[in-house]
CSV table of C-alpha atoms in Angstrom, one decimal:
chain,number,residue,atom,x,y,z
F,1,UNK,CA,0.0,0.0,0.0
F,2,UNK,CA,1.0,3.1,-0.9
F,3,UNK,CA,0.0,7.0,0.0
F,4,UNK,CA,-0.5,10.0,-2.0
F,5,UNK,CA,-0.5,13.3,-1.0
F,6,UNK,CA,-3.9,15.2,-1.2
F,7,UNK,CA,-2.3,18.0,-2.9
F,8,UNK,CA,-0.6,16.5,-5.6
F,9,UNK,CA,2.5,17.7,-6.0
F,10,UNK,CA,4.5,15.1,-3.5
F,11,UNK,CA,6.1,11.1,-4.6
F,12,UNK,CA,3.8,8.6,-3.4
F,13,UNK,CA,5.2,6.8,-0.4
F,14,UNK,CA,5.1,3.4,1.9
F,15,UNK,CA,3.3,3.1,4.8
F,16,UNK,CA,6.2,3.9,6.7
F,17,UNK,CA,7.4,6.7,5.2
F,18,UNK,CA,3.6,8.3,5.7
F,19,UNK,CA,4.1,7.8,8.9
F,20,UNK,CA,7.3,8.9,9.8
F,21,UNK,CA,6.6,12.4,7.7
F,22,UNK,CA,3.1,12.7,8.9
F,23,UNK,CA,3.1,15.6,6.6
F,24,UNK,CA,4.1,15.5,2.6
F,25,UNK,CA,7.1,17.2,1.7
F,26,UNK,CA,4.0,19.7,-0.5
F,27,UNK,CA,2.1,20.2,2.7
F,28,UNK,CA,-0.1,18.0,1.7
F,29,UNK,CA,-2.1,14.8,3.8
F,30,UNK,CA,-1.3,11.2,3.1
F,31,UNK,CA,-4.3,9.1,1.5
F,32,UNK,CA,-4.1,5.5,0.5
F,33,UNK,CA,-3.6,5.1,-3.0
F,34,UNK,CA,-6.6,1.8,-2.7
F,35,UNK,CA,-9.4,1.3,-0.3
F,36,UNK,CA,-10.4,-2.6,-1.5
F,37,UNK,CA,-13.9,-3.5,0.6
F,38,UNK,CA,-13.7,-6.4,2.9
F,39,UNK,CA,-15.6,-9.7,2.1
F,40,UNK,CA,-19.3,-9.8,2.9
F,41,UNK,CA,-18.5,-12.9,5.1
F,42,UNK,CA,-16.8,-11.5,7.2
F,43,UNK,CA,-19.8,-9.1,8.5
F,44,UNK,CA,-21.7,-12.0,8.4
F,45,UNK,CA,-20.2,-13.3,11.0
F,46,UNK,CA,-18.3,-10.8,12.8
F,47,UNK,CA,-19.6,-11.7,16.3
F,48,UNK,CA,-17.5,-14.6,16.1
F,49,UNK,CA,-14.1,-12.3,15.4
F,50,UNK,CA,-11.9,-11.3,18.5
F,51,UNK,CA,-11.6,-7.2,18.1
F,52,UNK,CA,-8.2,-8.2,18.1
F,53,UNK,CA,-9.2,-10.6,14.5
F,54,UNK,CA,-11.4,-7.5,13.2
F,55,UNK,CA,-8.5,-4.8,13.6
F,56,UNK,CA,-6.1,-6.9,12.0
F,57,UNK,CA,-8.8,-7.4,8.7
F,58,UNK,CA,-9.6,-3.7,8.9
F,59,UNK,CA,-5.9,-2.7,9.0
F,60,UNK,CA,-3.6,-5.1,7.5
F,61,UNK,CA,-4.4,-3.5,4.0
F,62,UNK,CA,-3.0,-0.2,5.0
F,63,UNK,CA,0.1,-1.4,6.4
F,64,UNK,CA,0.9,-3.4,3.6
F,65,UNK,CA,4.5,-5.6,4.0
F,66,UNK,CA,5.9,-2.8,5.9
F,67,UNK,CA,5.0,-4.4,9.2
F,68,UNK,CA,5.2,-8.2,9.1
F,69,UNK,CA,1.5,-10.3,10.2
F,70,UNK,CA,3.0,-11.3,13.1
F,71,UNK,CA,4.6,-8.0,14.5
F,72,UNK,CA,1.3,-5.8,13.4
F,73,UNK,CA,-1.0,-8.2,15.3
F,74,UNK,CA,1.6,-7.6,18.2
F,75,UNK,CA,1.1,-4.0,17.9
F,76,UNK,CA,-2.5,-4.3,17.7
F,77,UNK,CA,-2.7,-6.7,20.7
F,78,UNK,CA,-1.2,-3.8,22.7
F,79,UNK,CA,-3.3,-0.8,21.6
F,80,UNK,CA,-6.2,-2.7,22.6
F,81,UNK,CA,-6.3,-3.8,25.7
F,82,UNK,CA,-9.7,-2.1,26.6
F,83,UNK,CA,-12.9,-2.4,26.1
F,84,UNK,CA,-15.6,-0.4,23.8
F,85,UNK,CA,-19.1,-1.3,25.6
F,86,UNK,CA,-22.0,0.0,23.3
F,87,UNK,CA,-24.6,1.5,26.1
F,88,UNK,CA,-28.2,1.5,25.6
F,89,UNK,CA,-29.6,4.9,26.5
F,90,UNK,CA,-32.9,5.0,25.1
F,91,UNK,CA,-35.2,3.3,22.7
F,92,UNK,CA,-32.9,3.8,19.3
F,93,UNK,CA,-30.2,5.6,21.3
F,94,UNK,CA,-26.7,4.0,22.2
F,95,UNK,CA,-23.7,5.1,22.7
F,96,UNK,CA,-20.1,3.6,22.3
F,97,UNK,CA,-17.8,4.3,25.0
F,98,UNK,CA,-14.3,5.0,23.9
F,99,UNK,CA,-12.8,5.8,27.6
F,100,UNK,CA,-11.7,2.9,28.6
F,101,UNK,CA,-8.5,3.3,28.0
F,102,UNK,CA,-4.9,4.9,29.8
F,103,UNK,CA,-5.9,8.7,29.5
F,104,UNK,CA,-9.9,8.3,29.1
F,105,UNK,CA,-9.7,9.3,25.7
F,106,UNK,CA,-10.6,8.2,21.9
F,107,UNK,CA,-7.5,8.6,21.5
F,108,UNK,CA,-5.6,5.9,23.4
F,109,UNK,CA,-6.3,3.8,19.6
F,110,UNK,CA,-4.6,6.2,17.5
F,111,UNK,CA,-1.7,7.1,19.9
F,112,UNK,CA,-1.2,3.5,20.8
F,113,UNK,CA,-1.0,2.0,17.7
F,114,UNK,CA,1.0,4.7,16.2
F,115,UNK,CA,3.7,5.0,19.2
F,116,UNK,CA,3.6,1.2,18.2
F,117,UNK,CA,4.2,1.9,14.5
F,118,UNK,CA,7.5,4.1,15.6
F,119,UNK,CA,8.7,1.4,18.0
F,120,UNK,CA,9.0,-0.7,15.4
F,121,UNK,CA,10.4,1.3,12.2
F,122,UNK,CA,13.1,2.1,15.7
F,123,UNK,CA,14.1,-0.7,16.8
F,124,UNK,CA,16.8,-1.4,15.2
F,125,UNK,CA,18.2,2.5,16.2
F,126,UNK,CA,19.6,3.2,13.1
F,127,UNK,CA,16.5,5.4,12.2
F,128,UNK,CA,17.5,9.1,13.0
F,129,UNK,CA,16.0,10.3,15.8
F,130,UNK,CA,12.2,11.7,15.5
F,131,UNK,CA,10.7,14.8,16.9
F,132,UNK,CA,7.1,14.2,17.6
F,133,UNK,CA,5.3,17.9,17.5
F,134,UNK,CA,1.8,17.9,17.9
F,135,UNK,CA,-0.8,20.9,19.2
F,136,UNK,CA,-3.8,19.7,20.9
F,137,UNK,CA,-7.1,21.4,22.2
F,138,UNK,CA,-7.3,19.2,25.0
F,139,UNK,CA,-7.3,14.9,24.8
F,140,UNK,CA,-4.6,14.7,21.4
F,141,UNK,CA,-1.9,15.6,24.3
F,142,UNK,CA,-2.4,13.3,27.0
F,143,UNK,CA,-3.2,10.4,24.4
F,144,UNK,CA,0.1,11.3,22.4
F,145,UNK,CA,2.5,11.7,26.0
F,146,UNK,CA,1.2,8.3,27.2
F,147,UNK,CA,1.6,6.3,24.0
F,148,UNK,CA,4.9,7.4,23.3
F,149,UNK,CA,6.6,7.9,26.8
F,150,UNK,CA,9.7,6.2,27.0
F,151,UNK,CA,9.5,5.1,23.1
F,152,UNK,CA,12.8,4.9,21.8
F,153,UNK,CA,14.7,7.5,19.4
F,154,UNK,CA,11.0,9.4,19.8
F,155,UNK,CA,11.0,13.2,21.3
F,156,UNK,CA,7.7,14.4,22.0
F,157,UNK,CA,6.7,18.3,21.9
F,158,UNK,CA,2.8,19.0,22.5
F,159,UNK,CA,2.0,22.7,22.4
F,160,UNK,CA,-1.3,23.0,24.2
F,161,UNK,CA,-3.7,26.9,24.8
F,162,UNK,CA,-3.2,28.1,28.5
F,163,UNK,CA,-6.7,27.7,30.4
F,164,UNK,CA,-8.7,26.7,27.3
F,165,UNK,CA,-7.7,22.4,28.5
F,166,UNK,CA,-9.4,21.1,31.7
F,167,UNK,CA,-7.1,20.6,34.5
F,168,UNK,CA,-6.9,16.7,34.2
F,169,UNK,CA,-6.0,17.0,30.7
F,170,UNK,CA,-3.3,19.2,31.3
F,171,UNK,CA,-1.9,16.8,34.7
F,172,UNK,CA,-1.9,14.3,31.5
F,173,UNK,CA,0.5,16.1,29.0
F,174,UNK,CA,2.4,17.9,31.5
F,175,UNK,CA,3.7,15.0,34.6
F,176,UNK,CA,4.9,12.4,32.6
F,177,UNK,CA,8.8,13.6,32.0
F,178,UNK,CA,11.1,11.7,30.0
F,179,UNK,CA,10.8,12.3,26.2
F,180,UNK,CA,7.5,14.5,26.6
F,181,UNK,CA,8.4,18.1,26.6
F,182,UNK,CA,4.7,20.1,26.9
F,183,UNK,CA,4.8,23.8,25.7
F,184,UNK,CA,1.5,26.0,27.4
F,185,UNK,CA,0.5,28.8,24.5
F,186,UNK,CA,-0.7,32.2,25.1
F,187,UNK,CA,-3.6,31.7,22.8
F,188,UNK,CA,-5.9,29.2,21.4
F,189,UNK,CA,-5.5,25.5,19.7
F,190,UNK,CA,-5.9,27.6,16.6
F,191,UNK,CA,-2.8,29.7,17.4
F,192,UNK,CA,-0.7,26.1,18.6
F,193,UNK,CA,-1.8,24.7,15.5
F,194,UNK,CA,-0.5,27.4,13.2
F,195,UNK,CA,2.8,27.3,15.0
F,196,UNK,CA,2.8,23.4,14.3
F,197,UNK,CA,2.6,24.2,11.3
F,198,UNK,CA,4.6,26.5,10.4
F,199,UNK,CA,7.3,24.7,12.2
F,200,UNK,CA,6.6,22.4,9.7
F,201,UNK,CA,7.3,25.1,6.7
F,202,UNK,CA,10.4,26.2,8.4
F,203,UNK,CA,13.6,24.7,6.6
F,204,UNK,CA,16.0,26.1,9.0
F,205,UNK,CA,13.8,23.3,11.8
F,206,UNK,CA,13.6,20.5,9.2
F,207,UNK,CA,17.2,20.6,7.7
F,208,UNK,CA,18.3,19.2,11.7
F,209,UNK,CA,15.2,18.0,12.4
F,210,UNK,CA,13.2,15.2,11.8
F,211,UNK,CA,9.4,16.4,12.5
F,212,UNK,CA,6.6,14.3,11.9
F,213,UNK,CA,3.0,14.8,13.5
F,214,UNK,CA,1.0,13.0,16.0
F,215,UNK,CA,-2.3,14.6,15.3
F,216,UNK,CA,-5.4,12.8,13.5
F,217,UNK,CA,-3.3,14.5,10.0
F,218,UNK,CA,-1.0,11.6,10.5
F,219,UNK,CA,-2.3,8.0,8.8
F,220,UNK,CA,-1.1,5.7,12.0
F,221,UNK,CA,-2.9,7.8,14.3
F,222,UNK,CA,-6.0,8.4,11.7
F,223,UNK,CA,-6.6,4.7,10.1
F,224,UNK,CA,-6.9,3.0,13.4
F,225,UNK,CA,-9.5,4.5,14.7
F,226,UNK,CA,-12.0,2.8,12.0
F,227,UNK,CA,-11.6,-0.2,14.3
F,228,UNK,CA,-13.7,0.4,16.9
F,229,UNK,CA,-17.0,1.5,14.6
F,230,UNK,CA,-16.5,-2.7,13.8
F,231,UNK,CA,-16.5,-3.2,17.2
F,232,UNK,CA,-19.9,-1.2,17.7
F,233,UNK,CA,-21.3,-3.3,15.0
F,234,UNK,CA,-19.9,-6.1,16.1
F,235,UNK,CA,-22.5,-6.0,19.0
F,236,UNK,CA,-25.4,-4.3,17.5
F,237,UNK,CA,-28.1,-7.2,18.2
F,238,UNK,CA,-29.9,-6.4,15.3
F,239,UNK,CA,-27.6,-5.8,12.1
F,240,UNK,CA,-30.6,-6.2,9.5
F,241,UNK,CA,-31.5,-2.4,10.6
F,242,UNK,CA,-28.6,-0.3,9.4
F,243,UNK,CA,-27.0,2.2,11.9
F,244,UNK,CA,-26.5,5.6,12.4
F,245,UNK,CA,-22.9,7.0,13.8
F,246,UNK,CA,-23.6,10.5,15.6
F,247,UNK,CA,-19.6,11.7,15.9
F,248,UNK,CA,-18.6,14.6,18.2
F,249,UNK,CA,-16.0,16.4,15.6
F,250,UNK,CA,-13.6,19.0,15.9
F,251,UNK,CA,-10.7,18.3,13.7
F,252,UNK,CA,-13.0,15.9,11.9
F,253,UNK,CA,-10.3,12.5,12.0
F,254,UNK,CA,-12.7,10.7,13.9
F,255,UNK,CA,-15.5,10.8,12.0
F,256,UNK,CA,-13.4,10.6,8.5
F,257,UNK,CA,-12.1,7.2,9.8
F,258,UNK,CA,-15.9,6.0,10.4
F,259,UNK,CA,-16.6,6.7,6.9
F,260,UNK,CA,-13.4,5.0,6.3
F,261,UNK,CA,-15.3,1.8,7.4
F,262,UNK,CA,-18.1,2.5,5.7
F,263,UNK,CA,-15.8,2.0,2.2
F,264,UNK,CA,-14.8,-1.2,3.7
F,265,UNK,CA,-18.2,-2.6,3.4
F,266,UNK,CA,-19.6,-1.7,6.8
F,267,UNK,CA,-23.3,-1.0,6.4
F,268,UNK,CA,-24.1,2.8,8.0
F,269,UNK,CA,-26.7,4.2,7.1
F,270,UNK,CA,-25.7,8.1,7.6
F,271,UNK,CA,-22.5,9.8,9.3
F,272,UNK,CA,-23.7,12.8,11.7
F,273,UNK,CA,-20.6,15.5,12.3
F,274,UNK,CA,-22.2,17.0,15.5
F,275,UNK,CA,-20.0,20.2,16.1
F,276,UNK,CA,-20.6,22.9,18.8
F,277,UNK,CA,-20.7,26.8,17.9
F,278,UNK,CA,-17.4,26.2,15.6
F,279,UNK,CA,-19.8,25.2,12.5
F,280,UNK,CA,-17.7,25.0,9.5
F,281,UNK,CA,-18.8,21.9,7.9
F,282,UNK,CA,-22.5,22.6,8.8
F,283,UNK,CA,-22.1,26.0,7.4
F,284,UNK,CA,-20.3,24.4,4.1
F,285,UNK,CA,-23.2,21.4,3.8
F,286,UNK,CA,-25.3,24.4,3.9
F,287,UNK,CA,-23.9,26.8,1.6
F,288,UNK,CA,-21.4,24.9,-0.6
F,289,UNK,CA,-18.7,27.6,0.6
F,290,UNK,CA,-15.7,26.3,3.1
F,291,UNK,CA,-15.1,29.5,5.0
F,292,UNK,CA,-12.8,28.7,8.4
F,293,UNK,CA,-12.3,31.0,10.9
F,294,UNK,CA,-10.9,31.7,14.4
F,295,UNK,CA,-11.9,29.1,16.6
F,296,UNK,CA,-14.4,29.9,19.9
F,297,UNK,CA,-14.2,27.8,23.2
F,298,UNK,CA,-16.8,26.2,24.1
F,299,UNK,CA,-17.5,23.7,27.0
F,300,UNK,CA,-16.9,21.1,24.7
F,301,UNK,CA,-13.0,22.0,24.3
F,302,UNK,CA,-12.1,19.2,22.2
F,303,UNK,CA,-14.0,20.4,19.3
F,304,UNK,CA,-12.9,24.3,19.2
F,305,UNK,CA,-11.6,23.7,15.9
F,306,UNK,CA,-12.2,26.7,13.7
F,307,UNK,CA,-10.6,25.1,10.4
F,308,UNK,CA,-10.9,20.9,10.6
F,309,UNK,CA,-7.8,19.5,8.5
F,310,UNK,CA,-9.2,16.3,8.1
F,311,UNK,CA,-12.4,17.1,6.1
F,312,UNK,CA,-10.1,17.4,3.0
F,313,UNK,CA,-9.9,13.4,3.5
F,314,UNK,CA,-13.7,13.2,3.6
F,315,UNK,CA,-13.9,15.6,0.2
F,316,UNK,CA,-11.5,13.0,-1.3
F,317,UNK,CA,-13.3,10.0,-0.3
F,318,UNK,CA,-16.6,11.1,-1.9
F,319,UNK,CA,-14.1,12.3,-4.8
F,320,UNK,CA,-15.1,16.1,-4.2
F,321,UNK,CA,-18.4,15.1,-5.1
F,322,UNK,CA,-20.4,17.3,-2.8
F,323,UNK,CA,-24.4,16.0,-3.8
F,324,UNK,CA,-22.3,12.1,-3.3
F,325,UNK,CA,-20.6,13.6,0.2
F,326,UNK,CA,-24.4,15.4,1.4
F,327,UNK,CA,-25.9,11.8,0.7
F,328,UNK,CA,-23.8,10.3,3.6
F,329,UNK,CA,-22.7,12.7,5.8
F,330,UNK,CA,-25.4,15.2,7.7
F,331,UNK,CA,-23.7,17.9,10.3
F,332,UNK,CA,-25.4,20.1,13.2
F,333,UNK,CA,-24.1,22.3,15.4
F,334,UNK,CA,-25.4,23.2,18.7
F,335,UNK,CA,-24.8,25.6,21.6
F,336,UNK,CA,-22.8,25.1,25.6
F,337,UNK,CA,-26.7,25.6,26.9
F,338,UNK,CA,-28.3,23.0,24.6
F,339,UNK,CA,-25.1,20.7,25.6
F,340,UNK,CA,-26.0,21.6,29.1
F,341,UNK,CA,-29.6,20.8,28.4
F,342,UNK,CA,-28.8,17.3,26.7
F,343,UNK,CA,-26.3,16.5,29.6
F,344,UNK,CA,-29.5,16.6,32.4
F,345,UNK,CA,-31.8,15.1,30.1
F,346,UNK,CA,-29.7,12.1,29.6
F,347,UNK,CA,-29.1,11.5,33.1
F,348,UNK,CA,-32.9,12.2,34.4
F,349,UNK,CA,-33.9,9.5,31.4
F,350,UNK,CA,-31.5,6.7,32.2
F,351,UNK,CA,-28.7,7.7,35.1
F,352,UNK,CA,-26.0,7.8,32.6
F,353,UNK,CA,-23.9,10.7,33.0
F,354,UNK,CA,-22.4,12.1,29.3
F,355,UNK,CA,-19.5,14.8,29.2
F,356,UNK,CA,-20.1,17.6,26.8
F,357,UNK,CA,-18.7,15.9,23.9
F,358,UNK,CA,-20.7,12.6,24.1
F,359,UNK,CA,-24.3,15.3,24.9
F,360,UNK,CA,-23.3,16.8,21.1
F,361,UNK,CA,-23.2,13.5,19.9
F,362,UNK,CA,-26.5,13.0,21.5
F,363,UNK,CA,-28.1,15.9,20.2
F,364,UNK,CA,-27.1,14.8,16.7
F,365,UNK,CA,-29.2,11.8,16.7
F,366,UNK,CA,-32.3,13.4,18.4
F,367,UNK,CA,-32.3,16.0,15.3
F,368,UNK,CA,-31.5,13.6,13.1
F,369,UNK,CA,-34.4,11.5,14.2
F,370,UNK,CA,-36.9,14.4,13.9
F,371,UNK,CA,-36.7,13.4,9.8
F,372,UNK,CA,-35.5,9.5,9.8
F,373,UNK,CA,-36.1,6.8,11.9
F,374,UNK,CA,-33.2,4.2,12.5
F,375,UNK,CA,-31.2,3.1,15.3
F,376,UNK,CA,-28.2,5.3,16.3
F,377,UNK,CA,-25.2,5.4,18.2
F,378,UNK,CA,-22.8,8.5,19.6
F,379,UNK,CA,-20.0,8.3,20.5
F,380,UNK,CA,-18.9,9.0,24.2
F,381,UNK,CA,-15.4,10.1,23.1
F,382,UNK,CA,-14.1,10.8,27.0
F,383,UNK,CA,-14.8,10.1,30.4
F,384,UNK,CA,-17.0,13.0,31.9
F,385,UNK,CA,-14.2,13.2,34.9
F,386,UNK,CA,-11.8,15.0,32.1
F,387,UNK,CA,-14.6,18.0,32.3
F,388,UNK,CA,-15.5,18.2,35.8
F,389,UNK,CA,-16.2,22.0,36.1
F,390,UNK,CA,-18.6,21.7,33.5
F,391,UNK,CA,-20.5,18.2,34.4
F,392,UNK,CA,-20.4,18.5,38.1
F,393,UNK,CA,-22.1,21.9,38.1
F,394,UNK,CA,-24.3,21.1,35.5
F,395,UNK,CA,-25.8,17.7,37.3
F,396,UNK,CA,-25.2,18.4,40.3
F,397,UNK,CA,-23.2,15.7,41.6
F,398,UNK,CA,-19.7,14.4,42.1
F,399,UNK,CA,-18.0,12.2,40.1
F,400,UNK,CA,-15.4,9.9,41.7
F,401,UNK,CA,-11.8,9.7,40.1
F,402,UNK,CA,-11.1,6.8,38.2
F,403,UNK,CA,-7.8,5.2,39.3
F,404,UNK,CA,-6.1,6.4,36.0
F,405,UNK,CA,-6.9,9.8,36.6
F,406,UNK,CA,-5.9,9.6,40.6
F,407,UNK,CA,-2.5,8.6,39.3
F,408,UNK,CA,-1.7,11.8,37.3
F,409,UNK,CA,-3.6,14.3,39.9
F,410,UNK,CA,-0.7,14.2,42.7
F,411,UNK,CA,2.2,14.5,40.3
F,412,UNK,CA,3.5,18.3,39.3
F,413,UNK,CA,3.2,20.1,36.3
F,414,UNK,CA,5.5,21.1,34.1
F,415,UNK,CA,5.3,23.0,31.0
F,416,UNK,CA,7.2,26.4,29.4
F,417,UNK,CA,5.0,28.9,28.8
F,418,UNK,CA,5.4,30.5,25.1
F,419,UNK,CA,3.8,33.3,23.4
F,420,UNK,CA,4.6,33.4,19.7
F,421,UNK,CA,6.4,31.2,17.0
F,422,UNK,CA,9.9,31.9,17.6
F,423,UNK,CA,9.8,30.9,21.2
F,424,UNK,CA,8.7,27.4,19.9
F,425,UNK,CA,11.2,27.3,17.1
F,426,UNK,CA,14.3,28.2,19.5
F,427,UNK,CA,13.1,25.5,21.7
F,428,UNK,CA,13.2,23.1,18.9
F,429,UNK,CA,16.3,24.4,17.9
F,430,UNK,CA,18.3,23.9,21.4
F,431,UNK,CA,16.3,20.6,22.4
């Protein structure tokens, strides 16, 4: 398998090599060159497949000979060693719990596997050394530090906006030590991802450095996260009635991998992009006209993303066929009071308690439902204990932490503050 750059002007490359650059020497984002549908047998009887036998069907094509069978089931045994319990909510209404992992993020896939990915192409350390830089509005960090602490010939650097991350998110990117270096912005993820960026662009950085990127841009953190829609429909107990994926979406990786699966053969009915007031894509669906613009923060941090890179990947899938793209792929975006609304009314209805992200997701589905019937699932992309000033208010109750969380709480942060580009590019300079 090989990957082309979505901007054209860039050799294809090897799995590898997509990973290791993250980014195309044109700027560009990798896509596979072939997306080949698995075999209707195998949803026939996916129940009977391990998660660990349905991520190795739903990734070995993009790997390719680059990683051996026997070394990428390895790396796939240890990215997941969680679980992803679908949770009735109501009638219709599930939701697929991704926040079972290290940090309590989504993320834990993408990271793990890809720290994985870089362990490997390392280990026989005559790979030059690889600066990880990655900017994060809030779970990318902490999933990121932990999947690659202590991975060999690997430097992390996660820039991260001061006060705009909940205070267990940042104990996550900023206690761990080691190869993670975290750098707290004077600004918002916008501003940290234009200095990513940037130091991207900036010849003087690459000529002695080898960057690459940890965000959803990079395939091994992007691809793997198609696993765990299998997994929902692995345990859907009726599979005659096609589903419906409402995905919280910022950057727009998450659900861009779902609709990955869906051009493997897995039958969705409809994609949902439920955003908060940062409204892009619903704006473009709308109007035909892609106009980003500075990002606002919200309650729902994750998601204060005023210029998604990965919808570029979606254009390409649907072949920058926009009627095609509209037929598969509805967006909403909704306000911090109709999150706060959502939040209570899921927990007076069934007890379960949803943080801010997961509500969105929710809210997706009920609008959606207004139209179409069908049965649905969001996705509860962290554990509501990563936004406790906004849930604990909001419900009016405490929520215990999870040992995970406990762990990182005690320890002491530590991160150097920066203000503006060439702060971050004398850091990477020196380090």
């Amino acid at each position: 398998m090989n990957y082309y750059s979505l901007n054209k002007k860039a050799p294809n490359v090897s799995f590898k090599d997509a990973v290791i650059k993250g980014l195309a020497p044109d700027k560009g984002l990798y896509f596979p060159e072939s997306i080949t549908p698995l075999a209707k047998g195998f949803f026939n009887h996916i129940e009977y497949f391990t998660n660990n036998e349905i991520a190795y069907e739903v990734m070995k094509q993009f790997v390719g000979d680059e990683i051996p069978e026997k070394e990428l089931k390895k790396i796939i045994a240890e990215t997941l060693v969680f679980d992803f319990p679908v949770v009735e909510i109501e009638k219709n209404i599930s939701t697929l719990e991704l926040f079972h992992g290290p940090t309590m993020a989504f993320k834990d896939v993408g990271a793990r596997f890809m720290a994985r990915c870089f362990g490997y192409f390392n280990k026989d350390k005559n790979t030059t050394k690889v600066t990880v830089l990655v900017a994060t509005s809030g779970d990318t960090g902490g999933a990121v530090a932990s999947g690659f602490l202590g991975v060999e010939g690997v430097e992390v650097v996660i820039l991260y906006p001061s006060g705009k991350v909940s205070d267990v998110q940042e104990k996550q990117l900023t206690t761990l030590g080691k190869n993670i270096k975290a750098l707290e912005v004077n600004g918002t993820f916008d501003d940290c991802q234009a200095m990513v960026k940037k130091a991207f662009l900036d010849s003087e950085i690459t000529s002695t450095k080898n960057l690459t990127s940890a965000n959803s841009i990079n395939v091994a953190r992007w691809l793997p996260q198609m696993i765990y829609f299998f997994i929902a429909y692995k345990q859907l107990q009726n599979k005659r009635r096609k589903v419906v994926f409402s995905v919280p979406s910022g950057n727009f990786g998450n659900i861009c991998a779902g609709i990955m699966a869906q051009q493997l053969g897995l039958p969705v009915k409809q994609f949902i992009a439920a955003t908060n007031i940062n409204d892009i894509v619903p704006n473009y669906l709308e109007t035909g006209v892609y106009t980003p613009k500075p990002s606002q923060q919200t309650i729902s941090n994750a998601m204060d993303v005023g210029d998604p890179s990965n919808f570029i990947r979606i254009q390409e899938i649907y072949k920058n066929d926009d009627s095609l793209l509209k037929q598969h792929l509805t967006s909403y975006s909704f306000t911090d009071k109709e999150t706060k609304k959502a939040m209570v009314k899921i927990n007076k209805k069934s007890g379960y308690i949803a943080d801010p992200h997961g509500a969105v997701g929710y809210l997706g589905l009920k609008k959606y439902f207004k139209k179409k019937k069908a049965q649905g699932i969001f996705l509860e992309t962290a554990h509501p204990v990563k936004f406790l000033d906004v849930v604990e208010p909001v419900l009016n109750k405490t929520i215990e932490f999870p040992a995970q969380i406990q762990e990182v709480m005690n320890k002491k942060k530590v991160a150097i503050k920066i203000s503006k580009y060439d702060e971050l590019k004398q850091f990477l300079l020196k380090s």
